[in-house]
Coordinates of C-alpha atoms and ligand atoms in Angstrom, one line a residue:
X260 CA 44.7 -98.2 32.9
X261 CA 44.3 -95.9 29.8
X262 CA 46.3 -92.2 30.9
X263 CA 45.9 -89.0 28.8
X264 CA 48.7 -87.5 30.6
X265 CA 52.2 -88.8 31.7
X266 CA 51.1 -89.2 35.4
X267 CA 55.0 -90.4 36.8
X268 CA 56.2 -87.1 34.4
X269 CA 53.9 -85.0 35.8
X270 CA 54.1 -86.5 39.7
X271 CA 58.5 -85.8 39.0
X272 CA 58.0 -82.7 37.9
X273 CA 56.2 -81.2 40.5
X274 CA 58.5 -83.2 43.0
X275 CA 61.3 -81.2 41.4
X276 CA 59.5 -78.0 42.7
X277 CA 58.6 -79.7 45.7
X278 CA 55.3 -80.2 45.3
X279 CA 53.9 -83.9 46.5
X280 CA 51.4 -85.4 43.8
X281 CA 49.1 -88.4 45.4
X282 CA 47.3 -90.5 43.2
X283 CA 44.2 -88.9 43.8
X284 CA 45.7 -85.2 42.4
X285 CA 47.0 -87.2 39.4
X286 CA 44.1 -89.3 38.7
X287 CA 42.4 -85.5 38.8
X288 CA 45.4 -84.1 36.7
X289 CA 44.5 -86.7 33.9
X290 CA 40.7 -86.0 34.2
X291 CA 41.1 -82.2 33.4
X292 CA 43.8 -82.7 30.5
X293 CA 41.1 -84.8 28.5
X294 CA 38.3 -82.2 29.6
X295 CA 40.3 -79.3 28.6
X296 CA 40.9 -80.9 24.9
X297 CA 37.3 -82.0 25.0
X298 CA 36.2 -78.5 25.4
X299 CA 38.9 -76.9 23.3
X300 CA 37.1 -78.1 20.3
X301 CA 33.9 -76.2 21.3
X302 CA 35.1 -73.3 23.2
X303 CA 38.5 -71.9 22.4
X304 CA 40.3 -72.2 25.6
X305 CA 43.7 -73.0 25.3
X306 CA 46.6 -72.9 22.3
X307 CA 47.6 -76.1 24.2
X308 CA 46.5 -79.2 23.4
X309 CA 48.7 -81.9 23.1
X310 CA 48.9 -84.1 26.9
X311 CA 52.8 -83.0 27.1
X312 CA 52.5 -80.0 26.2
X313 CA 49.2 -79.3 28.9
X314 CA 51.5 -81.3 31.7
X315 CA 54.6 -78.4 31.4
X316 CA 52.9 -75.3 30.2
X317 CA 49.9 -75.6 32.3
X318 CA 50.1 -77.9 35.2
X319 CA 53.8 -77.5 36.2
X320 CA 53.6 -74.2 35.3
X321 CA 50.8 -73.2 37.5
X322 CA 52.4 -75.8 40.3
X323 CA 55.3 -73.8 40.4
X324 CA 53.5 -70.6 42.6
X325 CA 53.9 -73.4 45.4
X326 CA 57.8 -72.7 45.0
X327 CA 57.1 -68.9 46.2
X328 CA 54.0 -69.6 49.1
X329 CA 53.0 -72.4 51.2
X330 CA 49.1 -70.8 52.0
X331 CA 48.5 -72.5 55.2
X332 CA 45.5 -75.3 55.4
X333 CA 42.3 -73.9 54.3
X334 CA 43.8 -71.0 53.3
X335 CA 41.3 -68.6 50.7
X336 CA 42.8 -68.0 47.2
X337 CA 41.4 -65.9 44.7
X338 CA 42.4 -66.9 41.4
X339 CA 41.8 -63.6 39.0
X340 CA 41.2 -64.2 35.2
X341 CA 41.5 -67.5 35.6
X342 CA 40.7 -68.7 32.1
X343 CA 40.7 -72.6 31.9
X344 CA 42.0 -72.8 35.4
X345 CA 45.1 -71.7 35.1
X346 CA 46.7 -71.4 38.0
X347 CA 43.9 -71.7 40.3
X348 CA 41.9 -75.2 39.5
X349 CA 45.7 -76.6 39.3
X350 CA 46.3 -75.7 43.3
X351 CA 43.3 -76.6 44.0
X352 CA 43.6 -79.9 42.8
X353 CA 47.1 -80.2 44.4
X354 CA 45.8 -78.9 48.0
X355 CA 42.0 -80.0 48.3
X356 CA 42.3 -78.2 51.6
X357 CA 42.3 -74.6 50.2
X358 CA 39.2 -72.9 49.5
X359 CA 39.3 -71.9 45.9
X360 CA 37.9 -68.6 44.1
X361 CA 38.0 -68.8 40.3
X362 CA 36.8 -65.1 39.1
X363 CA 36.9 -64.6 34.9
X364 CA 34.8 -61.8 33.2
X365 CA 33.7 -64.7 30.0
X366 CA 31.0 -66.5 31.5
X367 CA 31.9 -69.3 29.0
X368 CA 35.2 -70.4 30.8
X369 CA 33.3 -70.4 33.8
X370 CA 30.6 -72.8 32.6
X371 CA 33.5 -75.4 31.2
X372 CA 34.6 -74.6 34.8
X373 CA 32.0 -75.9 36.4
X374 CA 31.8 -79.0 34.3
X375 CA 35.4 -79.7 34.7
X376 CA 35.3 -79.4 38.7
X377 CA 32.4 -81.8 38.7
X378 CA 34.0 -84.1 36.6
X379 CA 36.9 -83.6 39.2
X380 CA 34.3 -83.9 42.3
X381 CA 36.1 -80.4 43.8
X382 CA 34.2 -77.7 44.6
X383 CA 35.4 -73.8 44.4
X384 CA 33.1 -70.4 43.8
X385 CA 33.1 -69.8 40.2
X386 CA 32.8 -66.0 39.9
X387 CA 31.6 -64.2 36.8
X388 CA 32.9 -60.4 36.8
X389 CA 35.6 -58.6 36.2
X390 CA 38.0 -57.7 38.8
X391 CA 37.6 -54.2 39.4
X392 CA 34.0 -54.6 40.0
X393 CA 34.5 -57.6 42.5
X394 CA 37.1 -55.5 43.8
X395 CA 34.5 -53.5 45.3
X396 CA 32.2 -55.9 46.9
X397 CA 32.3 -56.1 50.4
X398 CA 32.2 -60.3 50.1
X399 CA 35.1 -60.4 48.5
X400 CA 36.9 -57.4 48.9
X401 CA 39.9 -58.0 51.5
X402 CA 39.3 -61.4 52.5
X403 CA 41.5 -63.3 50.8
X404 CA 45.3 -64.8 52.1
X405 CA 46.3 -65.2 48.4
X406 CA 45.3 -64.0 45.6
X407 CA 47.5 -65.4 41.9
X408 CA 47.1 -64.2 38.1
X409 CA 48.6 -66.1 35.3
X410 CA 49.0 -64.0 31.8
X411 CA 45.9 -61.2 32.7
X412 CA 47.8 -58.0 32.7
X413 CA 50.8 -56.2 33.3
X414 CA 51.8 -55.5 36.8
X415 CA 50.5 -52.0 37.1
X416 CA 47.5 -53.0 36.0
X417 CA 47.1 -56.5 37.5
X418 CA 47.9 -54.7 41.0
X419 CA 44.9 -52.7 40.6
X420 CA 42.8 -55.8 39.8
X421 CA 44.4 -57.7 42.6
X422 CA 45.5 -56.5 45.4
X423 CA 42.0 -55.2 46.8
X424 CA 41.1 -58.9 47.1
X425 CA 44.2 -59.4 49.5
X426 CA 43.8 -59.3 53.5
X427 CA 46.1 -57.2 55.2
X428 CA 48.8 -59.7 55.9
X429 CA 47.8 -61.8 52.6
X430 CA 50.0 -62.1 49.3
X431 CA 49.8 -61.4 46.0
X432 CA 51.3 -63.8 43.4
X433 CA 51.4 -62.9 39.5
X434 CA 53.0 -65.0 37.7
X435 CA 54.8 -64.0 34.1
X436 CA 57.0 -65.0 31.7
X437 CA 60.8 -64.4 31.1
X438 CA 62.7 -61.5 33.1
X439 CA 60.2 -58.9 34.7
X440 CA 62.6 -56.0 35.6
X441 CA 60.8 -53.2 33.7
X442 CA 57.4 -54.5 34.7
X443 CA 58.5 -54.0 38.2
X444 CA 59.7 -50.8 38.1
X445 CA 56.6 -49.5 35.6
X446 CA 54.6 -51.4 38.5
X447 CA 55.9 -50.2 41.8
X448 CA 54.0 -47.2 41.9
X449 CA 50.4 -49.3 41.5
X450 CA 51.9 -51.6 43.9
X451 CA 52.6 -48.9 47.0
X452 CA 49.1 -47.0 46.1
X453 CA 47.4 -50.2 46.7
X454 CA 49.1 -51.1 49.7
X455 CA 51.4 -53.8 48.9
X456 CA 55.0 -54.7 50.0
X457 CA 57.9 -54.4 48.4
X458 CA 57.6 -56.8 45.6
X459 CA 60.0 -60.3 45.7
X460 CA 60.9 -62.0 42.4
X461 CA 61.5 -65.5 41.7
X462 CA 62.9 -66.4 38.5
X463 CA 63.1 -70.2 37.6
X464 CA 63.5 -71.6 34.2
X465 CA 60.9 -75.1 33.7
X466 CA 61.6 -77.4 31.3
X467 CA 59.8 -77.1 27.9
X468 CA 58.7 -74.1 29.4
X469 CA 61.4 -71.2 29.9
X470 CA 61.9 -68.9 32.1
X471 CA 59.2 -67.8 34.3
X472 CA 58.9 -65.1 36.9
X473 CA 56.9 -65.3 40.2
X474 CA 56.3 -61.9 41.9
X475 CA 55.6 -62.1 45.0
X476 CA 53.4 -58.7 46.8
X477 CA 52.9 -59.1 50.4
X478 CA 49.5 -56.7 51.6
X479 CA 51.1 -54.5 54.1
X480 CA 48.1 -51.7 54.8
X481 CA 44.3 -52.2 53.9
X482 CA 43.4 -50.3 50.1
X483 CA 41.8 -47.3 49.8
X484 CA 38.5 -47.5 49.0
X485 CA 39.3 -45.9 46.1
X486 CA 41.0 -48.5 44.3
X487 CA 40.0 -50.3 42.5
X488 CA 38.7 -47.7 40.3
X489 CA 36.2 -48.5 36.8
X490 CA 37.9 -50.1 34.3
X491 CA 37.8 -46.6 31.6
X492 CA 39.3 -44.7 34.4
X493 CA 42.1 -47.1 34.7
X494 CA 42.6 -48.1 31.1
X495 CA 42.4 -43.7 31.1
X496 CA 44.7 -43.4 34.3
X497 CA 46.7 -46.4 35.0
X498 CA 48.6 -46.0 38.3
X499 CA 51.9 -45.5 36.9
X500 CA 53.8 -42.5 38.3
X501 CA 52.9 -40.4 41.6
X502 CA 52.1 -37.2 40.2
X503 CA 50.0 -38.5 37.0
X504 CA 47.6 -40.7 39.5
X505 CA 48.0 -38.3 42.5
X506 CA 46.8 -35.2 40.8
X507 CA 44.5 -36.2 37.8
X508 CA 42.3 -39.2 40.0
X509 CA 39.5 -37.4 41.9
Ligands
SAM206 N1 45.0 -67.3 33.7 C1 44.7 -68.1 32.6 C2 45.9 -68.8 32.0 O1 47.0 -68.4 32.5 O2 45.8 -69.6 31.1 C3 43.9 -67.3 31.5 C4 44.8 -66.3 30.9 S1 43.9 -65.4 29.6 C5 45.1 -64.8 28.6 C6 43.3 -63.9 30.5 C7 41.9 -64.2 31.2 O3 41.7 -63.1 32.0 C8 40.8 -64.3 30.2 O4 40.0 -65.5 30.6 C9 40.0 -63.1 30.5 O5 38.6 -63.3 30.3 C10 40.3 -62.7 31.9 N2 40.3 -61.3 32.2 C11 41.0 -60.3 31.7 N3 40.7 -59.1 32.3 C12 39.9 -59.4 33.3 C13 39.3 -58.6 34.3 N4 39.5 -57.3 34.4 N5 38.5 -59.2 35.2 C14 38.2 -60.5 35.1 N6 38.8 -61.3 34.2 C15 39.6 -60.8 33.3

């Protein structure tokens, strides 16, 4: 049969992290890397194109936020500026079980979205908005046990968009590229407003990939209703430092 994609590559890789591939995920796996360059050439979706190149920097890639959390069967993730699918539609294909919520503010990426998961016969709630609005709504707001974000935002930002999602007891997983110290500390204030745990950090290096960071934000206490706030007031008054947020945010 013709592949797009290495499928043994892919299936070892992902082994290597642990995570079991059936035929089914790979047949999927192979579906979505022709979709993707399909649609690449309409909409511009990815820098990635070539089938290698999709396997490591998008599939393994995403994979590897299995390495941090095992969300138990039928778990709800939130996947927040998810893009092309990125990591969301990739767990979803590897655990069919979880019930998948792939929120982007570009309706376009949503629409290739719902092609793609047809193509794929999966189903997930494609949501159109951005994250501090949905953040807000009672149907979404708080009732997730994971919420992920691949390449949306830096961390005192991102916890702003994210962690409302999150149950109490739930995690947050951002995933970003090379070392994250700084991030961490510029991001621990947002994190602690919003509820979250002390954040845990995961550094692995991925072949053809480099080094990634997983950061791991356990919900600890529900967020103030507060949070998250309009998108001018936090671009005005990020959540960065106690006194700056404490005193200025009404
Ligand atoms: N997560 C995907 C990935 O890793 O390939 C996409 C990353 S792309 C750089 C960032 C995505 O986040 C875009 O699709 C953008 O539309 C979306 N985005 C950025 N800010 C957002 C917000 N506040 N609410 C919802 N989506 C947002």
């Amino acid at each position: 049969m013709n592949e797009f994609i290495e499928k043994e590559t892919l299936q070892e890789k992902a082994a290597q992290l642990s995570v079991v591939l059936d035929d089914a995920a790979l047949d999927r796996f192979d579906i979505y890397a022709k979709a993707l360059v399909e649609w690449n050439t309409k909409i511009n979706l990815t820098a990635i194109t070539t089938p290698k190149e999709i396997v490591a920097k998008h599939f393994v890639d995403s994979l590897a936020v299995l390495t941090a959390v095992t969300p138990h069967p039928g778990a709800k993730l939130i996947d927040v500026g998810t893009g092309a699918g990125f990591p969301g539609l990739v767990l979803l294909i590897a655990r069919p079980d979880l019930q998948v919520t792939l929120l982007d503010s570009t309706k376009k990426k949503l629409m290739v979205l719902d092609d793609i998961l047809q193509r794929l016969s999966l189903s997930a709630e494609l949501l159109h908005a951005r994250a501090e609005e949905a953040g807000q709504n009672p149907q979404y707001r708080e009732q997730y046990d994971l919420v992920t974000a691949r390449a949306v935002a830096p961390l005192h930002l991102l916890a702003e968009y994210c962690l409302p999602f999150a149950k109490v007891g739930g995690q947050f997983a951002a995933m970003k590229s090379g070392t994250v110290r700084e991030e961490l500390e510029e991001g621990a204030f947002a994190v602690r407003t919003l509820g979250g745990g002390k954040p845990q950090c995961t550094t692995l290096t991925l072949e053809d990939v480099g080094a990634r960071s997983l950061v791991l934000i356990k919900k600890r206490t529900t967020t103030n209703p507060k949070y998250p706030r309009p998108s001018a007031k936090i671009a005005k008054n990020p959540l960065v430092s106690g006194k700056k947020s404490a005193k200025t945010e009404k």
